[in-house]
PDB file of C-alpha atoms in Angstrom:
ATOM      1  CA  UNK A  11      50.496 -62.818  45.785  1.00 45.00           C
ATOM      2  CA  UNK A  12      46.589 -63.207  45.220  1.00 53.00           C
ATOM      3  CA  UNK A  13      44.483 -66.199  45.630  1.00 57.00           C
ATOM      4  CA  UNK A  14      44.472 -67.903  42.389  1.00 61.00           C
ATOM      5  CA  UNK A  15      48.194 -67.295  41.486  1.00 64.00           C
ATOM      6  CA  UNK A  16      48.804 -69.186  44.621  1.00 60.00           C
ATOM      7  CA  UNK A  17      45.959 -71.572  43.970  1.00 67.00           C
ATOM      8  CA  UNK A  18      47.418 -72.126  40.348  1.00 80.00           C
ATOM      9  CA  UNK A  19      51.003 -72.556  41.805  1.00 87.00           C
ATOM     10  CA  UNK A  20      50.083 -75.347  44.146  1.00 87.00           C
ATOM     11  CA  UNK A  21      48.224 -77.080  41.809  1.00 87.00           C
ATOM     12  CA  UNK A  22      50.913 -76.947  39.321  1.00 89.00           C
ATOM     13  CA  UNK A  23      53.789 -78.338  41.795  1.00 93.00           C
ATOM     14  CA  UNK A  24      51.688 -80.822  43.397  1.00 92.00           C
ATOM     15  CA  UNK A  25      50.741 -82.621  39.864  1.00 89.00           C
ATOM     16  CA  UNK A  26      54.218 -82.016  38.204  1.00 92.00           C
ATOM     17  CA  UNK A  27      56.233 -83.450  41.594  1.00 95.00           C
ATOM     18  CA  UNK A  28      53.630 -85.288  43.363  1.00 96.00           C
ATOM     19  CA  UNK A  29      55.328 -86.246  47.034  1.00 97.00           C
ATOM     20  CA  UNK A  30      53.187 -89.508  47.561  1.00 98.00           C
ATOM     21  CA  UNK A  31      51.815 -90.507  44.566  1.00 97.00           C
ATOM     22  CA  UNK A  32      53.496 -93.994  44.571  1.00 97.00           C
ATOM     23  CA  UNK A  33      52.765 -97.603  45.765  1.00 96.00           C
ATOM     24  CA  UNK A  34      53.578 -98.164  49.743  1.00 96.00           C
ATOM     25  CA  UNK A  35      54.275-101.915  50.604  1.00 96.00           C
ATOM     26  CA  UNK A  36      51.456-103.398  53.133  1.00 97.00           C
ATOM     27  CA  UNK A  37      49.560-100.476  54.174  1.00 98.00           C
ATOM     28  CA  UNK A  38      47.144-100.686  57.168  1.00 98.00           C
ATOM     29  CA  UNK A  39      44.247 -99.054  55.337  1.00 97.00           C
ATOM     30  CA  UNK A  40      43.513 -99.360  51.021  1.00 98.00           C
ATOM     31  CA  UNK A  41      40.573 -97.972  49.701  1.00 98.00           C
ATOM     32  CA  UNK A  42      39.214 -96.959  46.065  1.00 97.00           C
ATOM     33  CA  UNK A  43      37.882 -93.691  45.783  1.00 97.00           C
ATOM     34  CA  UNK A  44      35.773 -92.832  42.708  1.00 95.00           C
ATOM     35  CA  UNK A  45      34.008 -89.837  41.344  1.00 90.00           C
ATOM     36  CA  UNK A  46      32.352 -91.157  38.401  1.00 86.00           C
ATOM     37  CA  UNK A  47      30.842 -87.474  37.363  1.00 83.00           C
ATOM     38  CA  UNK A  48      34.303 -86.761  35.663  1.00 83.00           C
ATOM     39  CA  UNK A  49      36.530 -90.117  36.012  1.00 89.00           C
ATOM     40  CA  UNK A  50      38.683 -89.592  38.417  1.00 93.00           C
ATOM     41  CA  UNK A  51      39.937 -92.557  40.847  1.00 95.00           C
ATOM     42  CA  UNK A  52      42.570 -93.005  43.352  1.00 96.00           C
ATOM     43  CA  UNK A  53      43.612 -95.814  45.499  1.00 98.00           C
ATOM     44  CA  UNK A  54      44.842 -94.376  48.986  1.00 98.00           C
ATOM     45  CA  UNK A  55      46.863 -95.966  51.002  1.00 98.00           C
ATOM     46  CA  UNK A  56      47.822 -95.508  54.951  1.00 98.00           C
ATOM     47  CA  UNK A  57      49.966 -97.308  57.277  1.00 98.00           C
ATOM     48  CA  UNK A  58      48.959 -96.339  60.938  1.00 98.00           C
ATOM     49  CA  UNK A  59      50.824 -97.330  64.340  1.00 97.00           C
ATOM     50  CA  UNK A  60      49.537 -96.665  67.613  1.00 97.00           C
ATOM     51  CA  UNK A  61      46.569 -94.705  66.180  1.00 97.00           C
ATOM     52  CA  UNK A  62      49.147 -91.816  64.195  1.00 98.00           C
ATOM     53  CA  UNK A  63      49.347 -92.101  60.265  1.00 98.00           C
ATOM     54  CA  UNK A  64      52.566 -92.926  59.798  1.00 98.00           C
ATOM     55  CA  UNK A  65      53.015 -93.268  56.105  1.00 98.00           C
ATOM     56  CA  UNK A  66      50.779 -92.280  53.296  1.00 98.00           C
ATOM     57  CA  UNK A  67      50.608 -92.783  49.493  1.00 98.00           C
ATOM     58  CA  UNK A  68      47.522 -92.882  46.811  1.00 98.00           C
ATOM     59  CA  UNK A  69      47.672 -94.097  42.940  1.00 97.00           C
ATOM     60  CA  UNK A  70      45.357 -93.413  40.211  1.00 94.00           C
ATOM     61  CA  UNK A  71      44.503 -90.465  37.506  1.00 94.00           C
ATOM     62  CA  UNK A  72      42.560 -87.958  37.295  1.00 93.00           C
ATOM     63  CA  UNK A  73      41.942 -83.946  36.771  1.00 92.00           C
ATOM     64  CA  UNK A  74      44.767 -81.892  38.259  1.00 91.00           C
ATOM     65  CA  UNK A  75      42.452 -80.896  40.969  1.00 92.00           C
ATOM     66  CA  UNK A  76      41.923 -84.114  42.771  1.00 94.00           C
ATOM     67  CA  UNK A  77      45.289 -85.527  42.019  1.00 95.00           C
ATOM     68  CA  UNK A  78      46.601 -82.613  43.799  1.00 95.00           C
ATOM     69  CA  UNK A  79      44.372 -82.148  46.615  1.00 96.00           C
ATOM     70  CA  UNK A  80      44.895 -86.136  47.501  1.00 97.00           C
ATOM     71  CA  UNK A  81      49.301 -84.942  47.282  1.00 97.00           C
ATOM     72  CA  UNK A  82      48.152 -81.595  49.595  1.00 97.00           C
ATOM     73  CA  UNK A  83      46.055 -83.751  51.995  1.00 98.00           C
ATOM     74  CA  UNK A  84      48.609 -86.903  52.569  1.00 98.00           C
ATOM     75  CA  UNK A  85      51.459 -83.936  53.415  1.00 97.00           C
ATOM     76  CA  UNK A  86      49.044 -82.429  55.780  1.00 98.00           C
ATOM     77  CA  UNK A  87      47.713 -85.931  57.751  1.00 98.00           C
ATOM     78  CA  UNK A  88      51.263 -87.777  57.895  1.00 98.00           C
ATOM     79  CA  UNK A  89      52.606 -87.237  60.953  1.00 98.00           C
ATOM     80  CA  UNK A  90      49.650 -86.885  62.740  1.00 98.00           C
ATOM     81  CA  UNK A  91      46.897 -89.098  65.190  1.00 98.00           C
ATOM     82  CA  UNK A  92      43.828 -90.203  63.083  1.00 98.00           C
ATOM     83  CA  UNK A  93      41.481 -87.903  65.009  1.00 97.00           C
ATOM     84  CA  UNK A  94      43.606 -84.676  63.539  1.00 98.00           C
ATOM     85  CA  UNK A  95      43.396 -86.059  60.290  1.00 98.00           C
ATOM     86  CA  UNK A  96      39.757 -86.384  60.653  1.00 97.00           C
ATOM     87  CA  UNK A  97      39.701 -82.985  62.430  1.00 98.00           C
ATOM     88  CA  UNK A  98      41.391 -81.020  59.234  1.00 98.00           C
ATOM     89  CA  UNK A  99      38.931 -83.476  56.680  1.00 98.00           C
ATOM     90  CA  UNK A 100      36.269 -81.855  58.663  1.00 97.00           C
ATOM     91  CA  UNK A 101      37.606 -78.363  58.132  1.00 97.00           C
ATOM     92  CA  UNK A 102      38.377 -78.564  54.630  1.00 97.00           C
ATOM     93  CA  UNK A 103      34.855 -80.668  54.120  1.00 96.00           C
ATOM     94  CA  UNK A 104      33.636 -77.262  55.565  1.00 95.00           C
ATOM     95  CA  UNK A 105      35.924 -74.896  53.925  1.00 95.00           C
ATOM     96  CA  UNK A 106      34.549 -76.073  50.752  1.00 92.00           C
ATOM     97  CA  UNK A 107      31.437 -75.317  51.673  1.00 86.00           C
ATOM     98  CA  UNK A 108      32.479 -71.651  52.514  1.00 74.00           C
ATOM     99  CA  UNK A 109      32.152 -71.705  56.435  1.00 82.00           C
ATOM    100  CA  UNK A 110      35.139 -71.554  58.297  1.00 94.00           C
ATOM    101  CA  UNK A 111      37.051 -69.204  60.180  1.00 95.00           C
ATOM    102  CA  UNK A 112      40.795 -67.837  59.623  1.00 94.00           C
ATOM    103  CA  UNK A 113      42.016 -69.646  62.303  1.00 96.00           C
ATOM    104  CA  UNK A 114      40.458 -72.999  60.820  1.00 96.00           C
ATOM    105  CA  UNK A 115      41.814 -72.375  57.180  1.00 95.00           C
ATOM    106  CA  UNK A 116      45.433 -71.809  58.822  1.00 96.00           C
ATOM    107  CA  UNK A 117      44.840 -75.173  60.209  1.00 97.00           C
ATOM    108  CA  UNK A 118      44.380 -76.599  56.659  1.00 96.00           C
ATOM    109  CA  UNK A 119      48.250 -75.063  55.482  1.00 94.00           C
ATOM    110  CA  UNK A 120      49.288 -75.779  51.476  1.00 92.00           C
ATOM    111  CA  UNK A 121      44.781 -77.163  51.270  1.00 94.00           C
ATOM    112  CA  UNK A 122      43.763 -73.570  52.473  1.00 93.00           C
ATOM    113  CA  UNK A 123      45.091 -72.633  48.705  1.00 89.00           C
ATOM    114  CA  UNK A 124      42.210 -74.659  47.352  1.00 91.00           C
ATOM    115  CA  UNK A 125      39.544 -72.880  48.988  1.00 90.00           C
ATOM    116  CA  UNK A 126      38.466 -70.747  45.672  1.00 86.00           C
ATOM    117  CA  UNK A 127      37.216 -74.194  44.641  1.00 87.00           C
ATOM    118  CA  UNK A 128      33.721 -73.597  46.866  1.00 83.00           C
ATOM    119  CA  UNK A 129      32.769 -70.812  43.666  1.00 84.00           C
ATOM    120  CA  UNK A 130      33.901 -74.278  41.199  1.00 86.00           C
ATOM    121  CA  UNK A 131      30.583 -76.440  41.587  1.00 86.00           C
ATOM    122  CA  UNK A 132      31.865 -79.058  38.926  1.00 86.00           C
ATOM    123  CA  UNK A 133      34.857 -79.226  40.582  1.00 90.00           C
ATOM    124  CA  UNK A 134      33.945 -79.798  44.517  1.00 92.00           C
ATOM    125  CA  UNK A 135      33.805 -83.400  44.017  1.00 93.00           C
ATOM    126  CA  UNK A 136      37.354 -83.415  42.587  1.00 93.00           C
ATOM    127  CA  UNK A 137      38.411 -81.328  45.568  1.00 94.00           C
ATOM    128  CA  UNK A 138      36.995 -83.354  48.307  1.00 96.00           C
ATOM    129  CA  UNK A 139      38.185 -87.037  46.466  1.00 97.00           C
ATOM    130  CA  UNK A 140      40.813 -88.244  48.570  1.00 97.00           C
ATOM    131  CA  UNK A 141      39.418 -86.344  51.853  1.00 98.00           C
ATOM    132  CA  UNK A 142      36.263 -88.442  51.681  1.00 97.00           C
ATOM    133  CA  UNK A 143      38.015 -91.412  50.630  1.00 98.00           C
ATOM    134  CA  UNK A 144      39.805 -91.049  53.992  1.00 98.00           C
ATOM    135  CA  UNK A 145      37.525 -90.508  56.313  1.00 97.00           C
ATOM    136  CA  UNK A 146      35.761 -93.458  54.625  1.00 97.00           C
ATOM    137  CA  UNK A 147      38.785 -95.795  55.395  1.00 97.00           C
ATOM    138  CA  UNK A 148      38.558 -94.571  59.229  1.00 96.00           C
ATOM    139  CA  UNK A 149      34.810 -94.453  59.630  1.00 93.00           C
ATOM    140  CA  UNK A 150      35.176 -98.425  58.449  1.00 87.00           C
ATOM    141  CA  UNK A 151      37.744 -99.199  60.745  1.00 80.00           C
ATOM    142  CA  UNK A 152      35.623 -97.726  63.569  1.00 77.00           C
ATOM    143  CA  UNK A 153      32.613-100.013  62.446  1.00 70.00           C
ATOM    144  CA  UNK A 154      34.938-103.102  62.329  1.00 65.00           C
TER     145      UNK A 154
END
């Protein structure tokens, strides 16, 4: 199967049967993530015990693009200690950019499929939405 069949495919399945695009009751962490250049907004939501994300959910519209990649990156981070999920935000920050290895984009799972948005200027900031948003919830929480 080539790239952007794939690419296409997850897309398509994460906006038609989003997994956590729902309201969570008290989460740990809230934050409102905006990219005014083309509307889109999302609230994200995390609970977190004993430093692992243990629930995750976000709300809000937008383009397919960052409504998916928010549903791609909350299946990938669940599960796992806040330092991994700011380890694979880092690697997908980077894949974006076009400079990471194979092993790192295995790392990154179903989000590897949206690497073919790096060659999508406009749509970068869609992409990287709810990744930023998160590692702005946890880079507050280490100021506080």
């Amino acid at each position: 199967m080539n790239n952007k069949t794939f690419y296409n495919e997850i897309l398509t399945e994460h906006n038609r049967f989003p997994a956590h695009k729902h309201p969570i009751e008290n989460p740990d962490f809230s934050m409102v993530g905006v990219n005014p250049s083309c509307g889109d907004d999302i609230v994200l939501n995390l609970k977190v015990k004993d430093g692992i994300i243990t629930d995750g959910s976000y709300e809000g519209s937008g383009c397919a693009v960052s409504q998916a990649s928010a549903d791609i990156m909350l299946d990938l981070v669940i599960g796992r200690s806040i330092d991994e999920a700011k380890h694979l935000a880092d690697i997908f920050m980077r894949m974006i950019k076009d400079s990471i290895t194979d092993e790192e984009l295995e790392e990154l799972e179903e989000a590897a499929a949206l690497q073919d948005i790096s060659h999508m200027p406009s749509r970068v900031k869609c992409a990287v939405l709810g990744w930023r948003t998160m590692n702005e919830i946890f880079d507050d929480s280490e100021e506080e």
